[in-house]
Amino acid sequence: MPVMNMVQALNQALREEMRRDKRVVVLGEDVGRRGGVFLVTEGLIDEFGEDRVIDTPLSEMGIIGVAIGMALYGLRPVAEIQFIDFVYEAFDQIVSNMAKIRYRSGGMYSVPMVLRSPCCGGIRGGMHHSQSPESYFIHTAGLITVMPSTPYDAKGLLKASIRSEDPVVFLEPKSIYRTIKEDVPDRDYTVPLGRARLVREGDDVTVVTWGAMVYQALEAAKLAEEKHGWSIEVLDLRTLFPFDKDAIVESLEKTERLVIVHEAPKTLGPGAEIGAYIAENHIELLRGPIARVAGFDTPFPLVHEKLYMPNIARIYMALRKVMEY
Amino acid sequence: MEVLEEPPISLDKALKMYRVIDEDGNPVGPEPSIPDKLLIDMYTYMVRARILDSWLLKLQRMGRVALHAPNKGQEAASVGATLALEGRDWLFPSYRELGALLVRGMSEEEILDRALTTIDDPLKGSDFAIYGHRKYNIVPAPVPVANQLPHAVGAALAAKIMGDDIVTMTFFGDGSTSRGDFHAALNFAGVFKAPVVFVNQNNQWAISVPVKRQTAAPTIAVKGVAYGVPGIRVDGNDVLAVYTTALEAVDRARRGEGPTLIEAVTYRLGPHTTADDPDRYRSRSEVEEWERREPIRRFRLYLEKKGILGPGDAEEIYRTWESRIEETVVKVLDKPPLPPEVILEDVYSKPTWNLVEQMRELEESIKLLKELGVEVE
């Protein structure tokens, strides 16, 4: 089985889906000859030509609006937004159309498209190359929001997203594009949307997280085990909406303690919804308060980003809080 | 600096206004050769749109329609442009195109089912003032203006990529040309030579803001030129001018020569919507002046002068459709409403778990409201 990083796995997912289904097209800025600024679409133009790997003018609103029209007509567009920080120009198209056309048309029309984009911090990208805006998409009924944390999941989730009948926002944590390598099957497989992955088993605390924060959570779990012998379970949500509530509940039945970790700013971050869901429906499972570790409620800073983002110390502090309550 | 070698797109057509007949129905130049039956169909579609429009106003005042965006005065552009399409082509209308819907084959009953959100509403009560139907390749308009323009470009490009012989057409107002979507759509359409026809209903007013406040450009059509998209300015109250121009644009798109921007210069004789009061921002004399130029009277005079409509024919067409539409209104008013569960349907291809939970909450709340004797409609 070949060893791949996330970029290579995503590239293979696109290539396989484009071979399998000629309705799949890729469009965006620099996705052709340049292969995308992170090389996710590298080489696709050579195999599939300019009709299916489309370099567009520099306009997120145009890319998403045109992709919606393509999906309405019957294609399966995968639209790349070069950095998710630039997506806001396309917000009206995403919120008013991509998410709502099925509902607006009484189910007569649908928009089976994928918006894929590098997201999140950790590469000293500063304010406009580091954001984690998943809450906006989760809050918008009609969208599915996904974020992989491994090359294997990236390939399987992207393939599932392309085959989804519903529009998917597919966020790629760029800090782990090339740092994590693993065996990725060279064959067709999908990872189902809506299902979490148990990354580490434990009995004392459930840490719900996703994207690059999975690795921070694992480090904090190791530290807590070494220092106190606490046994920490780590759950990678993978699909942020609709999230795998059953996996969280099943884990909490064992651990009775919940910590949620995400890069997105704390206030109304996805942790607010997950925490509220558990508090509203399963308060009896909890021994004490839920803790959240999140990006601070500021714009993403260029300096001290490792302090801004959840890190081993801040996650450990949260573990201590729920264990010592 | 290198200058494009291609000959520039005609500025002349974008600046001057093309018309076939004047305000009293007299030809001002060569007349297109159009079969009499099609001419009478054009007239009939415009009359049907006018009657339906006045019914929707009435039904709104009766409290049976949530909101209506009146079409009066803009029938020629709506009908004339859409008649240039083939059945397999796709339409992306705005919320003010009853004539276009009728031309595509939507019936008055289907339109009224929509407006009154009856059990047969094809859009299942999703919003007001918008219409569409998959059967007729009409994608329901979004209310945020100009959103549909990039969709028309995307569908046109998709058809091109799939090798389908399809043209798309989209309608929008003068206010829409200030939005980013207009820019993005024209830009993409020009770059990719998308087979799309943009029909701008320049009705002079975006609610209370006149077209002079939307743009300092001398015309809307001229904006196309900068995107490499031919812009053609026509008298939007002259159905023959609109039809012949649209036919050329549709043919051009079908031949693979790319998009066209048509500016139909017209006037919104009614309010922006039933929630608007135009007396606050425009003069009665201006409206009266445009009443004189309105498209139905003008086309009728032309058809009568040519002998295509005989004495009494126009009245006959009007009376026939007036009574048919009235019968349809009576029938539709009697239909049951949509059931409550539609509000939770069609969000996703399959309901997500939160929607399943919320469906239970909805059902239980309906039962309780009944027990409490509380009316919520």
XYZ file of C-alpha atoms in Angstrom:
702
model
C 0.000 0.000 0.000
C 1.511 3.370 -0.954
C 2.392 5.887 1.734
C 0.771 9.248 1.057
C 0.357 12.643 2.595
C -3.007 14.407 2.577
C -2.288 16.383 -0.604
C -1.475 13.191 -2.498
C -4.532 11.417 -1.087
C -6.829 14.302 -2.108
C -5.259 14.385 -5.556
C -5.887 10.670 -5.948
C -9.493 11.056 -4.769
C -10.134 13.719 -7.411
C -8.405 11.691 -10.111
C -10.355 8.526 -9.310
C -13.683 10.338 -9.142
C -13.023 12.141 -12.434
C -12.193 8.809 -14.073
C -15.261 7.149 -12.585
C -17.757 9.877 -13.435
C -17.340 12.292 -16.306
C -19.765 14.721 -14.666
C -17.058 15.540 -12.105
C -15.244 18.776 -12.973
C -12.772 20.887 -11.011
C -12.783 24.675 -11.096
C -11.022 27.450 -9.243
C -8.070 29.816 -9.262
C -4.763 28.286 -10.405
C -6.139 24.722 -10.389
C -4.926 24.017 -13.947
C -1.259 24.307 -14.963
C -0.263 25.455 -11.475
C -2.056 22.450 -9.949
C -3.445 24.610 -7.146
C -1.243 26.627 -4.801
C -0.903 23.537 -2.569
C -0.747 21.160 -5.577
C -3.952 19.275 -4.686
C -5.061 19.386 -8.346
C -1.571 18.742 -9.762
C -1.556 16.925 -13.076
C -5.341 16.714 -13.416
C -5.356 19.078 -16.383
C -3.012 16.720 -18.292
C -5.348 13.782 -17.879
C -8.743 15.503 -18.098
C -8.132 18.627 -20.171
C -9.185 22.242 -19.827
C -12.890 21.464 -20.102
C -12.869 19.540 -16.823
C -10.060 21.292 -14.958
C -11.025 24.914 -15.262
C -8.826 27.859 -14.328
C -11.268 30.644 -13.532
C -11.060 34.409 -13.172
C -10.209 35.600 -9.670
C -13.663 35.732 -8.104
C -14.930 33.480 -5.328
C -18.471 34.708 -6.006
C -18.083 33.695 -9.640
C -16.512 30.322 -8.834
C -19.251 29.302 -6.424
C -22.114 30.897 -8.397
C -21.009 29.219 -11.620
C -20.420 25.887 -9.835
C -23.992 26.069 -8.517
C -25.279 26.541 -12.080
C -23.175 23.580 -13.234
C -24.551 21.386 -10.457
C -28.123 22.474 -11.256
C -27.618 21.380 -14.832
C -26.203 17.963 -13.900
C -22.450 18.191 -13.408
C -20.695 17.355 -10.120
C -18.420 20.354 -9.700
C -15.625 20.477 -7.153
C -14.923 24.168 -6.654
C -11.659 25.155 -5.000
C -11.475 28.299 -2.902
C -7.762 29.010 -2.702
C -7.899 29.836 1.014
C -11.132 29.602 3.012
C -10.339 33.114 4.289
C -11.363 34.402 0.820
C -14.726 32.656 0.757
C -16.697 35.590 2.137
C -17.158 37.181 -1.293
C -19.114 34.034 -2.181
C -21.192 34.016 1.005
C -24.444 35.165 -0.605
C -24.095 32.394 -3.182
C -23.327 29.798 -0.498
C -25.961 30.801 2.042
C -28.753 31.968 -0.279
C -28.279 29.445 -3.074
C -25.910 26.509 -2.591
C -27.618 25.734 0.724
C -31.181 26.682 -0.177
C -31.939 25.683 -3.772
C -33.264 22.244 -2.814
C -35.624 23.816 -0.260
C -36.562 26.789 -2.436
C -37.502 24.504 -5.307
C -39.561 22.124 -3.170
C -37.007 19.399 -3.873
C -37.181 19.807 -7.670
C -33.601 21.021 -8.011
C -30.477 20.164 -6.047
C -26.866 21.309 -5.954
C -24.604 18.268 -5.601
C -21.299 20.130 -5.452
C -18.246 20.271 -3.234
C -16.610 23.473 -2.072
C -13.131 22.408 -1.021
C -10.646 24.731 0.570
C -7.533 24.794 2.734
C -8.339 26.093 6.182
C -7.011 26.659 9.666
C -3.773 27.892 11.178
C -0.334 26.631 12.023
C 1.693 27.788 9.024
C 2.268 31.415 10.096
C -0.338 32.441 7.549
C -1.565 35.475 9.427
C -5.064 36.870 9.616
C -6.222 36.023 6.096
C -4.618 32.628 5.506
C -5.420 30.856 8.786
C -9.107 31.009 9.594
C -11.441 28.255 10.784
C -14.893 29.501 9.761
C -16.749 26.169 9.964
C -19.464 27.560 12.234
C -20.891 29.687 9.433
C -21.461 26.606 7.306
C -22.714 24.436 10.151
C -25.217 27.164 11.030
C -26.552 27.185 7.461
C -29.218 24.550 6.933
C -28.709 22.622 3.708
C -24.916 22.229 3.889
C -22.778 19.311 5.024
C -19.436 20.340 6.546
C -16.439 18.018 6.618
C -12.841 18.257 7.867
C -10.437 15.295 7.606
C -7.388 14.800 9.833
C -5.583 11.973 8.030
C -4.645 11.151 4.431
C -6.802 7.994 4.527
C -9.871 9.902 5.694
C -9.167 12.790 3.320
C -9.385 10.494 0.309
C -12.428 8.564 1.498
C -14.326 11.617 2.721
C -13.679 13.623 -0.446
C -14.943 10.746 -2.575
C -18.051 10.452 -0.406
C -18.548 14.225 -0.637
C -18.352 14.196 -4.439
C -20.965 11.411 -4.502
C -23.230 13.175 -1.996
C -26.564 14.461 -3.299
C -26.190 17.440 -0.954
C -23.702 20.313 -1.143
C -20.589 19.743 0.941
C -18.107 22.255 2.367
C -14.860 20.293 2.579
C -12.241 21.979 4.748
C -8.621 20.826 4.564
C -6.343 21.655 7.522
C -3.352 22.867 5.571
C -0.837 22.586 8.446
C -1.089 18.779 8.179
C -1.230 18.637 4.365
C 2.280 17.172 4.249
C 3.264 16.411 7.837
C 1.131 13.306 8.332
C 1.878 10.329 6.104
C 0.252 6.933 6.180
C -0.727 3.966 4.062
C -3.561 4.904 1.723
C -5.146 2.196 -0.413
C -4.595 2.694 -4.116
C -8.188 1.570 -4.754
C -11.681 2.958 -4.557
C -13.156 3.363 -1.060
C -15.264 5.956 0.734
C -15.462 7.078 4.344
C -19.126 7.671 5.231
C -20.232 11.234 5.974
C -21.682 11.779 9.441
C -19.473 9.274 11.267
C -16.750 10.061 13.804
C -13.506 8.093 14.206
C -12.236 6.791 17.526
C -8.593 7.841 17.532
C -7.576 6.862 21.057
C -9.448 4.778 23.598
C -9.778 5.930 27.175
C -12.052 5.705 30.201
C -11.869 9.047 32.000
C -12.480 11.915 29.550
C -13.868 12.183 26.017
C -12.099 14.760 23.885
C -14.140 15.662 20.797
C -12.049 17.385 18.150
C -11.211 17.466 14.430
C -8.641 18.549 11.873
C -5.140 19.363 13.044
C -6.325 19.615 16.651
C -6.592 15.825 16.779
C -2.794 15.739 17.132
C -2.724 18.403 19.834
C -5.378 16.447 21.718
C -3.321 13.254 21.434
C -0.259 14.989 22.883
C -2.287 16.399 25.757
C -3.806 12.950 26.360
C -0.336 11.435 26.583
C 0.783 14.131 29.004
C -2.268 13.608 31.220
C -1.653 9.891 31.251
C 2.008 10.304 32.121
C 1.390 12.899 34.814
C -1.762 11.501 36.415
C -2.534 8.135 34.887
C -5.737 9.554 33.417
C -7.125 7.645 30.482
C -8.240 9.995 27.713
C -10.444 9.043 24.767
C -10.053 11.112 21.587
C -12.833 11.265 19.023
C -12.204 12.807 15.590
C -15.574 14.149 14.475
C -14.609 14.247 10.731
C -18.084 15.413 9.675
C -18.859 18.604 11.602
C -22.466 18.619 10.447
C -24.466 16.459 10.724
C -22.156 15.407 13.565
C -22.027 11.884 14.964
C -23.979 12.432 18.177
C -24.229 8.699 18.819
C -20.451 8.260 18.898
C -20.140 11.120 21.397
C -22.908 9.728 23.599
C -21.462 6.220 23.483
C -18.098 7.543 24.592
C -19.608 9.689 27.357
C -21.481 6.677 28.732
C -18.031 5.380 29.593
C -16.089 8.541 30.490
C -18.789 10.896 31.847
C -16.549 13.887 31.104
C -16.437 16.019 27.944
C -13.803 18.347 26.522
C -14.249 19.900 23.077
C -11.233 21.230 21.204
C -11.307 23.343 18.040
C -9.318 26.085 16.325
C -12.407 28.137 15.501
C -13.026 31.029 17.921
C -14.786 29.973 21.093
C -17.933 32.086 20.991
C -20.520 30.179 18.956
C -17.827 27.840 17.715
C -19.013 24.293 16.899
C -18.184 23.347 20.497
C -21.085 25.491 21.636
C -23.518 23.338 19.658
C -21.970 20.030 20.642
C -21.852 21.039 24.296
C -25.417 22.333 24.216
C -26.640 19.151 22.539
C -25.124 16.998 25.285
C -26.316 19.310 28.073
C -29.829 19.424 26.618
C -30.236 15.720 25.921
C -27.756 13.784 28.035
C -27.015 15.847 31.121
C -27.373 12.677 33.227
C -24.229 11.262 31.635
C -22.030 14.090 32.881
C -20.244 14.298 36.218
C -19.431 17.956 35.855
C -19.099 20.872 33.507
C -18.179 20.596 29.839
C -14.895 22.295 28.933
C -14.083 23.945 25.639
C -10.634 24.748 24.302
C -10.812 26.978 21.252
C -9.224 29.765 19.309
C -9.435 33.007 21.252
C -12.257 35.404 20.325
C -10.045 37.619 18.176
C -9.069 37.743 14.542
C -6.371 35.170 13.800
C -3.008 36.788 14.689
C 0.208 36.524 12.694
C 2.333 36.489 15.837
C 2.175 33.844 18.593
C -0.214 31.656 16.621
C 0.729 28.571 18.670
C -0.525 30.439 21.734
C -3.699 31.540 19.963
C -4.568 28.024 18.836
C -5.390 25.259 21.326
C -2.076 23.703 22.377
C -0.941 20.946 24.680
C -0.973 23.247 27.710
C -4.453 24.632 27.154
C -5.927 21.205 26.437
C -4.194 19.773 29.497
C -5.640 22.627 31.589
C -9.115 21.653 30.390
C -8.528 17.980 31.168
C -7.428 18.952 34.670
C -10.511 21.108 35.079
C -12.932 18.293 34.258
C -10.951 15.645 36.168
C -10.515 17.714 39.309
C -14.064 19.063 39.444
C 0.799 47.663 -23.971
C -0.706 45.114 -26.314
C -4.145 45.876 -27.645
C -6.616 43.125 -28.488
C -6.523 42.193 -32.128
C -10.154 41.151 -32.370
C -12.398 43.847 -33.791
C -14.114 45.683 -30.937
C -17.700 44.907 -30.115
C -20.083 47.496 -31.538
C -20.541 50.399 -29.159
C -23.210 51.729 -31.448
C -25.721 48.976 -30.656
C -25.020 49.396 -26.953
C -25.679 53.130 -27.004
C -28.539 53.586 -29.487
C -31.951 52.075 -28.918
C -33.278 49.591 -31.447
C -36.996 49.586 -32.136
C -39.296 48.180 -34.789
C -42.505 50.078 -34.030
C -43.101 53.468 -32.490
C -45.360 54.322 -29.596
C -48.446 54.310 -31.776
C -47.689 51.005 -33.450
C -46.224 52.407 -36.677
C -43.174 50.657 -38.139
C -40.059 52.843 -37.922
C -37.929 50.699 -40.245
C -37.813 47.281 -41.826
C -40.186 44.842 -40.134
C -39.046 41.292 -39.290
C -40.936 38.587 -41.079
C -42.849 36.736 -38.391
C -45.820 34.439 -39.054
C -49.218 35.927 -38.101
C -49.911 33.094 -35.675
C -46.756 33.861 -33.699
C -47.644 37.561 -33.649
C -51.054 36.749 -32.204
C -49.446 34.355 -29.686
C -47.091 37.140 -28.594
C -50.019 39.445 -28.067
C -51.991 36.762 -26.213
C -49.126 35.920 -23.850
C -48.780 39.600 -22.964
C -52.506 39.907 -22.299
C -52.491 36.747 -20.167
C -49.564 38.087 -18.139
C -51.374 41.419 -17.620
C -54.605 39.761 -16.443
C -52.755 37.349 -14.156
C -50.725 40.231 -12.724
C -53.862 42.167 -11.798
C -55.342 39.054 -10.183
C -52.220 38.523 -8.104
C -52.504 42.122 -6.909
C -56.140 41.566 -5.992
C -55.391 38.289 -4.247
C -52.637 39.956 -2.268
C -55.075 42.639 -1.118
C -57.533 39.890 -0.167
C -54.803 38.440 2.045
C -54.510 35.253 0.002
C -51.082 35.987 -1.501
C -48.220 36.970 0.826
C -46.560 39.427 -1.559
C -46.582 40.173 -5.268
C -44.078 42.000 -7.483
C -46.236 43.575 -10.214
C -45.232 43.022 -13.849
C -47.458 45.669 -15.484
C -45.643 47.468 -18.274
C -42.840 44.924 -18.651
C -44.692 42.210 -20.559
C -43.016 42.801 -23.920
C -39.483 42.096 -22.717
C -40.597 39.085 -20.682
C -42.596 37.495 -23.500
C -40.522 38.644 -26.470
C -37.179 37.408 -25.133
C -38.464 34.061 -23.865
C -40.151 33.274 -27.190
C -36.663 33.078 -28.705
C -35.879 29.956 -26.629
C -36.486 26.321 -27.518
C -38.243 23.987 -25.096
C -34.958 22.289 -24.141
C -33.316 25.589 -23.168
C -33.130 26.749 -19.548
C -34.608 29.869 -17.979
C -33.349 31.669 -14.851
C -36.005 34.343 -14.251
C -36.221 37.087 -11.654
C -39.326 37.445 -9.497
C -41.070 39.701 -12.034
C -41.480 37.574 -15.180
C -45.003 36.159 -15.425
C -44.908 36.467 -19.217
C -41.746 34.376 -19.427
C -43.311 31.648 -17.267
C -46.385 31.478 -19.508
C -44.268 31.315 -22.656
C -42.301 28.397 -21.191
C -45.582 26.544 -20.712
C -46.385 27.086 -17.049
C -50.143 27.386 -16.738
C -52.050 30.049 -14.823
C -53.131 27.280 -12.480
C -49.533 26.292 -11.707
C -48.599 29.928 -11.153
C -51.589 30.536 -8.892
C -50.944 27.299 -6.963
C -47.508 28.753 -6.295
C -48.676 32.220 -5.322
C -51.429 30.911 -3.065
C -49.202 28.089 -1.709
C -51.904 25.465 -2.224
C -51.408 21.740 -1.807
C -50.249 21.696 -5.457
C -47.619 24.427 -5.060
C -44.632 23.048 -6.979
C -42.194 24.890 -4.686
C -43.980 23.690 -1.531
C -44.393 27.068 0.098
C -40.711 27.979 0.246
C -40.969 31.709 -0.479
C -43.168 34.421 -2.000
C -43.067 36.018 -5.452
C -40.849 33.332 -6.984
C -41.785 30.811 -9.626
C -40.197 27.843 -11.321
C -40.757 24.308 -12.457
C -38.447 21.531 -13.507
C -40.967 20.403 -16.135
C -40.306 23.639 -18.040
C -36.589 24.075 -17.216
C -37.336 27.127 -15.113
C -35.090 27.370 -12.062
C -36.975 29.242 -9.320
C -35.540 32.717 -8.822
C -33.745 33.658 -5.636
C -35.133 36.811 -4.044
C -31.668 38.394 -3.491
C -31.351 40.075 -6.865
C -28.772 38.988 -9.463
C -27.946 35.727 -7.630
C -29.307 33.782 -10.607
C -26.911 35.303 -13.136
C -23.865 33.159 -12.280
C -26.179 30.111 -12.193
C -27.277 30.785 -15.767
C -23.608 31.008 -16.763
C -22.744 27.779 -14.909
C -25.638 25.855 -16.459
C -24.664 27.163 -19.905
C -21.053 26.058 -19.365
C -22.198 22.674 -18.087
C -24.306 22.190 -21.216
C -21.308 23.158 -23.326
C -19.024 20.720 -21.462
C -21.599 17.912 -21.794
C -22.039 18.654 -25.490
C -25.731 19.550 -25.128
C -27.212 22.004 -27.593
C -28.663 24.199 -24.855
C -28.856 27.950 -24.343
C -29.675 29.580 -21.016
C -31.441 32.896 -20.513
C -31.674 35.004 -17.399
C -33.726 38.085 -16.456
C -32.791 40.800 -13.979
C -33.482 44.461 -13.282
C -31.410 47.628 -13.477
C -30.649 47.503 -9.745
C -29.110 44.063 -10.225
C -26.390 45.504 -12.438
C -24.820 47.137 -9.373
C -24.293 43.802 -7.632
C -21.162 41.703 -7.702
C -23.060 38.758 -9.169
C -23.675 40.750 -12.356
C -19.984 41.494 -12.665
C -18.925 37.906 -11.918
C -21.494 36.454 -14.331
C -20.690 38.763 -17.254
C -16.983 38.272 -16.659
C -17.133 34.470 -16.557
C -19.559 34.349 -19.497
C -17.252 36.492 -21.593
C -14.087 34.571 -20.718
C -15.637 31.139 -21.322
C -17.952 32.138 -24.210
C -20.870 30.642 -22.319
C -24.072 30.120 -24.362
C -26.134 32.481 -22.217
C -28.402 35.445 -22.960
C -28.644 38.118 -20.272
C -31.901 40.071 -20.466
C -31.864 43.238 -18.417
C -35.290 44.675 -17.641
C -34.226 48.288 -17.253
C -37.501 49.438 -15.730
C -35.944 52.718 -14.502
C -36.524 52.123 -10.796
C -34.993 49.796 -8.193
C -37.695 50.416 -5.587
C -37.133 54.172 -5.128
C -33.679 54.523 -6.656
C -33.604 55.660 -10.288
C -31.266 54.037 -12.794
C -29.080 57.178 -12.792
C -28.206 56.321 -9.182
C -27.267 52.751 -10.126
C -24.673 53.711 -12.676
C -22.950 56.633 -14.347
C -22.625 54.524 -17.507
C -24.712 55.976 -20.356
C -26.604 52.692 -20.805
C -26.731 49.255 -19.201
C -25.910 47.575 -22.520
C -22.554 49.348 -22.725
C -21.419 47.515 -19.601
C -21.302 44.288 -21.631
C -18.721 45.701 -23.988
C -16.040 45.902 -21.303
C -16.537 42.194 -20.550
C -16.200 41.276 -24.208
C -19.931 40.587 -24.284
C -21.948 42.336 -26.996
C -24.464 44.695 -25.412
C -27.589 45.590 -27.330
C -30.039 48.255 -26.257
C -33.623 47.788 -27.364
C -36.954 49.410 -26.737
C -38.234 47.000 -24.104
C -41.825 48.035 -24.727
C -41.557 46.959 -28.357
C -42.116 43.216 -28.344
C -40.898 42.903 -31.939
C -37.595 44.606 -31.166
C -37.064 42.412 -28.112
C -38.012 39.204 -29.918
C -35.781 39.766 -32.965
C -32.831 40.819 -30.822
C -33.254 37.837 -28.491
C -33.568 35.480 -31.441
C -30.238 36.701 -32.777
C -28.627 36.408 -29.337
C -29.961 32.874 -28.822
C -28.767 31.815 -32.293
C -25.379 33.336 -31.642
C -25.085 31.458 -28.328
C -26.171 28.215 -30.002
C -23.563 28.675 -32.713
C -20.920 28.750 -29.974
C -20.150 32.441 -30.385
C -20.884 33.304 -26.777
C -23.090 35.473 -24.608
C -25.095 38.637 -25.277
C -26.355 41.308 -22.908
C -29.715 42.742 -23.973
C -30.897 45.897 -22.261
C -34.665 46.196 -22.616
C -35.594 49.790 -21.820
C -38.982 49.656 -20.143
C -40.902 50.951 -17.158
C -42.410 49.446 -14.033
C -45.899 50.959 -14.099
C -46.834 49.499 -10.711
C -45.163 49.546 -7.314
C -41.961 47.552 -6.691
C -44.033 45.104 -4.677
C -47.368 45.182 -2.933
C -45.451 46.544 0.079
C -44.271 49.646 -1.843
C -45.778 53.110 -2.406
C -44.252 54.661 -5.538
C -46.002 58.022 -4.973
C -43.322 58.715 -2.382
C -40.527 58.853 -4.942
C -41.796 59.414 -8.482
C -44.229 61.761 -10.162
C -47.613 60.825 -11.515
C -46.793 62.654 -14.750
C -43.789 60.408 -15.341
C -45.964 57.334 -14.883
C -48.632 58.780 -17.199
C -46.036 59.392 -19.866
C -44.943 55.742 -19.720
C -48.564 54.551 -19.669
C -48.815 56.021 -23.151
C -45.844 53.886 -24.241
C -47.008 50.690 -22.612
C -46.362 47.586 -24.685
C -49.778 45.945 -25.058
C -51.656 48.933 -26.449
C -48.808 49.670 -28.763
C -48.590 46.156 -30.189
C -52.352 45.984 -30.523
C -52.342 49.172 -32.644
C -49.651 47.625 -34.854
C -51.548 44.356 -35.319
C -54.766 46.224 -36.097
C -53.063 48.518 -38.608
C -51.600 45.449 -40.326
C -54.990 43.760 -40.322
C -53.649 40.825 -38.308
C -56.210 41.601 -35.626
C -59.612 42.531 -37.004
C -62.129 44.814 -35.282
C -63.119 43.340 -31.952
C -60.418 40.626 -31.999
C -58.325 42.223 -29.279
C -61.369 42.557 -26.997
C -62.256 38.943 -27.719
C -58.777 37.735 -26.715
C -58.967 39.788 -23.544
C -62.466 38.598 -22.611
C -61.642 34.950 -23.314
C -58.598 34.970 -21.043
C -60.252 37.122 -18.420
C -62.972 34.558 -17.914
C -60.608 31.554 -18.150
C -58.271 33.040 -15.564
C -61.147 33.979 -13.301
C -62.349 30.366 -13.412
C -58.845 29.210 -12.551
C -58.649 31.641 -9.638
C -61.943 30.313 -8.255
C -60.693 26.736 -8.598
C -57.333 27.445 -6.956
C -58.864 29.452 -4.096
C -60.750 26.292 -3.162
C -57.714 24.063 -2.883
C -56.455 22.936 0.527
C -53.234 24.417 1.927
C -49.879 22.684 2.208
C -49.510 20.432 5.263
C -47.243 21.696 8.090
C -44.530 19.065 7.614
C -43.380 20.725 4.370
C -41.493 23.281 6.449
C -39.056 20.556 7.503
C -38.746 18.802 4.146
C -36.257 19.215 1.278
C -33.456 20.673 3.374
C -31.282 17.659 2.519
C -31.788 14.679 0.217
C -32.563 12.697 3.381
C -33.570 14.313 6.692
C -30.628 14.722 9.063
C -31.064 13.580 12.674
C -31.732 17.077 13.981
C -34.582 17.482 11.496
C -36.035 14.121 12.523
C -36.040 15.330 16.135
C -37.535 18.672 15.115
C -40.282 16.917 13.131
C -41.379 15.179 16.333
C -41.373 18.535 18.134
C -43.478 20.070 15.350
C -46.038 17.253 15.450
C -46.368 17.395 19.223
C -46.706 21.188 19.183
C -49.502 20.994 16.601
C -51.418 18.569 18.803
C -50.976 20.799 21.823
C -52.008 23.944 19.935
C -55.217 22.130 18.955
C -55.906 21.148 22.564
C -55.259 24.742 23.655
C -57.549 26.012 20.920
C -54.817 28.356 19.639
C -54.978 29.280 15.954
C -51.547 29.889 14.435
C -52.426 30.591 10.788
